[in-house]
Amino acid sequence: MTLPRLASYPHRHLLGIEGLAPDAIEFLLDLADEYVDLNRQVDKKRGTLKGRTQINLFFETSTRTSTSFELAGKRLGADVINMSVARSAVQKGETLLDTAMTLNAMHPDVLVIRHQDSGAAQLLAQKVSGSVINAGDGTHEHPTQALLDALTIRRRRGKLQGQIVAICGDILHSRVARSNIHLLNAMGAYVRVVGPPTLLPTAIERLGVEVHTDMEKALDGADIVMMLRLQLERMQGAYVPSFREYFHFYGLDHRKLAHAKPDALIMHPGPMNRGVEIDSLVADDINRSVIREQVEMGVAVRMACLDALTRHLPDTGAEPAP
Amino acid sequence: MSAESKNPGLKSGSGGEPGRLVAYLNARLVDPASGLDAPGALLTVGGEIKDFGPRLFVDGPPSGVASVDCRGHALIPGLIDTRVFVGEPGAEHKETLASASEAAAAGGITTLLCMPNTSPVIDEPAIVEYVARRAHNTSIVNVFPMAAVTKGLGGKEIAELGLLKAAGAIAFTDGDRAVASALVMRRALSYARRFNALIVQHAEEPALSRDGAMNEGEVATRLGLPGIPAAAETMMIERDVRLAKLTGGRLHIGQISCAESIEVIARAKAEGVEISCGVSPYHFALNETAVGEYRTFCKTSPPLRPEMDRRAVVAAIADGTIDVIASSHDPQDVESKRQPFAQAAYGMVGLETMLPLVLEMVHGRKVDLLTALKAMTATPARLFGLPSGAIRIGAPADLALLDLDVPWRIDTERFRSKSKNAPYDARPVQGRAIMTIVGGRLVHDLYTA
């Protein structure tokens, strides 16, 4: 079945995957696919966003996501400004709206925000006149990560529909897991989640996933094995007793991977804790691991999102604040 | 209100002067304490109820007596609100005793019990006296301060319950904090017996609720918000029931919010344990889906629960397992609420919306009128030892005249409260207080205000 093609992405913001229609997701992936080709050329520059201002507002430290957004904006010709607001300097989110209002007065066309609190991107979107892209809010969503994961899978497998995807590890604290669950379900994949019971959110099955606590059962016949980073501070919260025990039961090694399909792909949103959630031999297995490809897709996906969202902005620039 | 031609009416702000007689005519007298619900009249002299009944003034009031034509509306004992956070002292920008009392009067509330979570904390006899004196000077309704169970609300050392009670503390609670230590709770319940003092617990096991922002479940999982399981509440109530049994102390659970807690309370009551409990309007008027896309006005403690729990709460009000309905009025300024959800303050204002939200259950035929009103009048009066809460000869003339049926929309901008943090804006409701009388004095008059 072919879905009717959208002429454009129908929203002003990208705050999460939940609630996006499959054809809107498809549109972004198609557009991103074209940017993959562009990014492999010597001249990677386009003028699509010429004259536009993009501000990357990062309340949490990030290397790859902020770099990826910066590069995406620059390749499309936007003026990109990076603002890192270290958590210590922020008085418990209090300055989020103040910062937003200040920045809004400078008429940015796109605000890319990463924040430690769930809902921060939504709160910001209510207050600014440009487009907002959620680059990760608390444990809520990380939509561009899910899109880049989907693009990686689609390019390797030709489609998302029918793929059995096992998402493994700290589901509870993972915005990547939530966005991926919504996206993969919307596109007709089968999603399984697996982790120790302490790291599985209550009622996660209500999001339409198969829930496992045994890694080998979760990987049985899987097409895609998506590993999540284990936050190192989880030991203090008594979620897991030790790295050693965690790796024994939930770390991805060749022994556990043998239960997945022989050509199963291995994914990880990075940064990896080698020896904690993933064995180096697996992570670096060039036949199986698509972890570096995910990074490449990241830039293309973010270009697609910037391109799609700015098509909704008036040509005269952002509307003045009321 | 029109008055009989030969008699003067009652003007806003007047009444209650010693010896002054006021007649309330053509009323529907509703008194949950005695079960009375009949047409009749009522006479106050000074600050007291002098007489009432179906036969009173059938031939018209004696001349020279001020009279109020109730036009068939319900004249009830003024509501008693046992759980009110006031910003005074310490956060007067959120609410003062004066502004809280105006809001209370508008909601048909004639007595409010203020919580000790102030700055400084109400844990010293001098502060109890200060709050009572400030209230006396600035408030248009009766205010009784509750004092802390533990010094500084710290949960470690019990406060001077005896001296605090002598200074006027009506009961003891750490407000929106649980007395977490089983040992401290045991000692407090035990020691309070000497003074026949009521201990009011905020039932939430802090180890399970501390990092939480909303009810644990599907909605929290979707929103990526840390959850608070219902078990955090239920296990604390179970523990405290055992401690009440062990000590013989009087225990009141300030708010309960879920079906399992209701079961625990019902079981304990059946065993004869001295336990009672209250509920906040948000736990019967809303469920967790109201949090929607991070609406911080819906962040409460305990959190809003799933629909099945909300229904259980309504049923428990109807069958009397829940004894008291209290507003849990908790004023918060814009800065405390315009935050990412996890950072935002807990609480909702409720003085002006409690009555219409309770009447929703009455109009929806889930709870009968007398039962609903009893939970805000006779029962809190009995539990907290107040002289009001009933239409009785010699009782304080604390009354509310309700139009039970008038349709209107809640308008948060028109709240008398200094804070507007309630998610009910534009909600269509039915019924409101058209007059509120405290000690014979008319303090709220909807149609002439």
XYZ file of C-alpha atoms in Angstrom, chain A residues 3 21-23 25-26 29 160-162 182-189:
18
model
C 0.360 6.280 1.334
C 0.552 10.851 11.140
C 2.445 8.133 9.228
C 2.497 10.244 6.083
C 6.823 10.795 9.150
C 7.187 9.386 5.645
C 12.149 10.444 5.860
C 9.929 -0.279 8.313
C 6.743 -2.266 8.087
C 6.975 -5.736 9.577
C 5.779 5.811 18.665
C 7.478 6.024 15.295
C 7.962 2.319 14.704
C 4.392 1.558 15.738
C 3.060 4.274 13.465
C 4.992 2.771 10.563
C 3.881 -0.798 11.160
C 6.958 -2.344 12.764
